[in-house]
CSV table of C-alpha atoms in Angstrom, one decimal:
chain,number,residue,atom,x,y,z
A,1,UNK,CA,0.0,0.0,0.0
A,2,UNK,CA,1.4,3.4,-0.9
A,3,UNK,CA,2.1,6.2,1.6
A,4,UNK,CA,-0.9,8.3,0.5
A,5,UNK,CA,-3.3,5.4,0.9
A,6,UNK,CA,-1.8,4.6,4.3
A,7,UNK,CA,-2.1,8.2,5.4
A,8,UNK,CA,-5.7,8.3,4.3
A,9,UNK,CA,-6.6,5.2,6.2
A,10,UNK,CA,-4.8,6.3,9.3
A,11,UNK,CA,-6.5,9.7,9.2
A,12,UNK,CA,-9.9,8.2,8.6
A,13,UNK,CA,-9.5,6.0,11.7
A,14,UNK,CA,-8.0,8.8,13.8
A,15,UNK,CA,-10.8,11.2,13.0
A,16,UNK,CA,-13.6,8.5,13.2
A,17,UNK,CA,-16.7,10.0,14.8
A,18,UNK,CA,-15.6,13.6,14.5
A,19,UNK,CA,-17.9,16.0,12.7
A,20,UNK,CA,-17.5,19.5,11.2
A,21,UNK,CA,-19.0,22.5,13.0
A,22,UNK,CA,-21.6,23.2,10.3
A,23,UNK,CA,-25.3,22.4,10.7
A,24,UNK,CA,-25.0,19.5,8.3
A,25,UNK,CA,-22.6,17.9,10.8
A,26,UNK,CA,-20.8,16.2,8.0
A,27,UNK,CA,-17.9,13.8,8.9
A,28,UNK,CA,-14.7,15.6,9.6
A,29,UNK,CA,-13.0,13.4,7.1
A,30,UNK,CA,-14.8,15.3,4.3
A,31,UNK,CA,-12.5,18.2,5.1
A,32,UNK,CA,-9.4,16.0,5.0
A,33,UNK,CA,-10.5,14.5,1.7
A,34,UNK,CA,-11.0,18.0,0.2
A,35,UNK,CA,-7.6,19.3,1.5
A,36,UNK,CA,-5.8,16.2,0.1
A,37,UNK,CA,-7.7,16.5,-3.3
A,38,UNK,CA,-6.6,20.2,-3.5
A,39,UNK,CA,-3.0,19.2,-2.7
A,40,UNK,CA,-3.2,16.7,-5.6
A,41,UNK,CA,-4.8,19.3,-7.9
A,42,UNK,CA,-2.1,21.8,-7.2
A,43,UNK,CA,0.8,19.4,-7.7
A,44,UNK,CA,1.8,18.3,-4.2
A,45,UNK,CA,4.3,15.6,-3.8
A,46,UNK,CA,3.4,12.3,-2.2
A,47,UNK,CA,4.7,13.5,1.1
A,48,UNK,CA,2.6,16.7,0.9
A,49,UNK,CA,-0.5,14.8,-0.1
A,50,UNK,CA,0.0,12.4,2.8
A,51,UNK,CA,0.6,15.4,5.2
A,52,UNK,CA,-2.7,16.9,3.9
A,53,UNK,CA,-4.5,13.8,5.0
A,54,UNK,CA,-2.7,13.8,8.4
A,55,UNK,CA,-2.5,17.6,9.0
A,56,UNK,CA,-5.0,17.6,12.0
A,57,UNK,CA,-4.2,14.3,13.6
A,58,UNK,CA,-1.8,15.6,16.3
A,59,UNK,CA,-4.0,18.6,16.9
A,60,UNK,CA,-7.4,16.9,17.1
A,61,UNK,CA,-6.8,13.3,17.8
A,62,UNK,CA,-4.8,11.1,20.3
A,63,UNK,CA,-1.8,11.0,17.9
A,64,UNK,CA,1.7,12.0,18.7
A,65,UNK,CA,4.6,13.1,16.5
A,66,UNK,CA,6.3,9.8,17.5
A,67,UNK,CA,3.3,7.9,16.2
A,68,UNK,CA,3.5,9.6,12.8
A,69,UNK,CA,7.3,9.3,12.7
A,70,UNK,CA,7.1,5.6,13.2
A,71,UNK,CA,4.4,5.1,10.6
A,72,UNK,CA,5.2,7.7,8.0
A,73,UNK,CA,8.8,8.9,8.5
A,74,UNK,CA,10.5,12.2,9.3
A,75,UNK,CA,9.6,14.2,6.2
A,76,UNK,CA,5.8,13.7,6.5
A,77,UNK,CA,6.0,14.2,10.3
A,78,UNK,CA,7.9,17.4,9.9
A,79,UNK,CA,5.2,18.7,7.5
A,80,UNK,CA,2.4,17.8,9.9
A,81,UNK,CA,4.3,19.5,12.8
A,82,UNK,CA,4.6,22.7,10.7
A,83,UNK,CA,0.8,22.6,10.4
A,84,UNK,CA,-0.1,21.8,14.0
A,85,UNK,CA,-1.2,24.4,16.5
A,86,UNK,CA,-0.2,24.2,20.1
A,87,UNK,CA,-3.5,23.3,21.8
A,88,UNK,CA,-2.1,24.4,25.2
A,89,UNK,CA,-2.3,28.0,24.0
A,90,UNK,CA,-5.6,30.0,24.2
A,91,UNK,CA,-7.4,30.1,20.8
A,92,UNK,CA,-6.6,33.8,20.2
A,93,UNK,CA,-2.9,33.1,20.7
A,94,UNK,CA,-3.0,30.0,18.4
A,95,UNK,CA,-4.6,32.2,15.7
A,96,UNK,CA,-2.0,34.9,16.2
A,97,UNK,CA,0.8,32.3,16.0
A,98,UNK,CA,-0.5,31.0,12.7
A,99,UNK,CA,0.0,34.4,11.2
A,100,UNK,CA,3.4,34.9,12.8
A,101,UNK,CA,4.7,31.5,11.8
A,102,UNK,CA,3.3,31.6,8.2
A,103,UNK,CA,6.2,33.3,6.6
A,104,UNK,CA,8.5,30.5,7.8
A,105,UNK,CA,6.6,27.6,6.3
A,106,UNK,CA,8.3,25.2,3.9
A,107,UNK,CA,7.0,24.9,0.3
A,108,UNK,CA,5.0,21.7,1.2
A,109,UNK,CA,3.5,23.2,4.3
A,110,UNK,CA,2.6,26.3,2.4
A,111,UNK,CA,0.6,24.4,-0.1
A,112,UNK,CA,-1.2,22.3,2.6
A,113,UNK,CA,-2.0,25.5,4.6
A,114,UNK,CA,-3.5,27.2,1.5
A,115,UNK,CA,-5.6,24.1,0.7
A,116,UNK,CA,-6.7,23.9,4.4
A,117,UNK,CA,-7.8,27.5,4.5
A,118,UNK,CA,-9.5,27.2,1.2
A,119,UNK,CA,-11.6,24.2,2.4
A,120,UNK,CA,-12.4,26.0,5.7
A,121,UNK,CA,-13.4,29.3,3.9
A,122,UNK,CA,-15.6,27.3,1.5
A,123,UNK,CA,-17.3,25.6,4.5
A,124,UNK,CA,-17.9,28.9,6.3
A,125,UNK,CA,-19.9,30.0,3.3
A,126,UNK,CA,-21.7,26.8,2.4
A,127,UNK,CA,-22.3,25.3,5.8
A,128,UNK,CA,-21.5,27.9,8.4
A,129,UNK,CA,-20.6,26.6,11.9
A,130,UNK,CA,-23.6,26.4,14.2
A,131,UNK,CA,-23.9,29.5,16.3
A,132,UNK,CA,-21.5,31.7,14.3
A,133,UNK,CA,-23.1,35.0,13.6
A,134,UNK,CA,-22.2,36.7,10.3
A,135,UNK,CA,-19.6,38.9,12.1
A,136,UNK,CA,-17.7,35.9,13.3
A,137,UNK,CA,-17.9,34.3,9.8
A,138,UNK,CA,-16.4,37.4,8.3
A,139,UNK,CA,-13.7,37.6,11.0
A,140,UNK,CA,-12.7,34.1,10.1
A,141,UNK,CA,-12.4,35.0,6.4
A,142,UNK,CA,-10.3,38.0,7.3
A,143,UNK,CA,-8.0,35.9,9.5
A,144,UNK,CA,-7.7,33.1,6.8
A,145,UNK,CA,-6.8,35.8,4.3
A,146,UNK,CA,-4.2,37.2,6.7
A,147,UNK,CA,-2.6,33.7,7.2
A,148,UNK,CA,-2.5,32.9,3.5
A,149,UNK,CA,-1.2,36.4,2.7
A,150,UNK,CA,1.7,35.9,5.2
A,151,UNK,CA,2.8,32.6,3.6
A,152,UNK,CA,6.0,32.6,1.5
A,153,UNK,CA,5.8,33.0,-2.2
A,154,UNK,CA,4.9,29.9,-4.2
A,155,UNK,CA,1.9,27.7,-4.9
A,156,UNK,CA,0.5,30.6,-7.0
A,157,UNK,CA,-2.3,28.5,-8.7
A,158,UNK,CA,-3.5,27.4,-5.2
A,159,UNK,CA,-3.2,30.9,-3.9
A,160,UNK,CA,-5.2,32.3,-6.9
A,161,UNK,CA,-7.9,29.6,-6.3
A,162,UNK,CA,-8.0,30.5,-2.6
A,163,UNK,CA,-8.6,34.2,-3.5
A,164,UNK,CA,-11.5,33.1,-5.8
A,165,UNK,CA,-13.0,30.9,-3.1
A,166,UNK,CA,-12.6,33.8,-0.6
A,167,UNK,CA,-14.3,36.3,-2.9
A,168,UNK,CA,-17.1,33.9,-3.6
A,169,UNK,CA,-17.7,33.3,0.1
A,170,UNK,CA,-17.6,37.0,0.9
A,171,UNK,CA,-20.2,37.6,-1.8
A,172,UNK,CA,-22.3,34.7,-0.4
A,173,UNK,CA,-22.1,36.2,3.1
A,174,UNK,CA,-23.0,39.6,1.7
A,175,UNK,CA,-26.1,38.2,0.1
A,176,UNK,CA,-27.0,36.4,3.2
A,177,UNK,CA,-27.1,39.7,5.1
A,178,UNK,CA,-29.6,41.2,2.7
């Protein structure tokens, strides 16, 4: 079994039972599948695509860097660690840290981060998190734009698609307010 398929199966098991924040309560793995598909679409390497599947396992599951290192090696683990927030920090600080650390991301982590934010921005517009008023949705879009804007140059086709998705979501939220 190839590394991408192993990463997919591992992530599906690790996130089993988790759901997205939207009213549809779709399985969280829908997000992982979208991020991985976007990484494929924008030319990610095998390691990047595997990391796209695994990018939330340390942050949101009972998975350690050691687990990933044993199963997937140093390169993929390093990418996942670049994408992992420190859950010991308050949420506002984690968000601030994403912006501060963005300029230092590797090429692979940059692509996954853009794909992740693109998926999340799309979800905010199509299936907004339950209990998020319009102002919070817009604040999320602003922050996602700030994170992507702070990433190093590269992944321009993905970045352009992120901007299109962001503009579409902003337009959708604007119509929802009318």
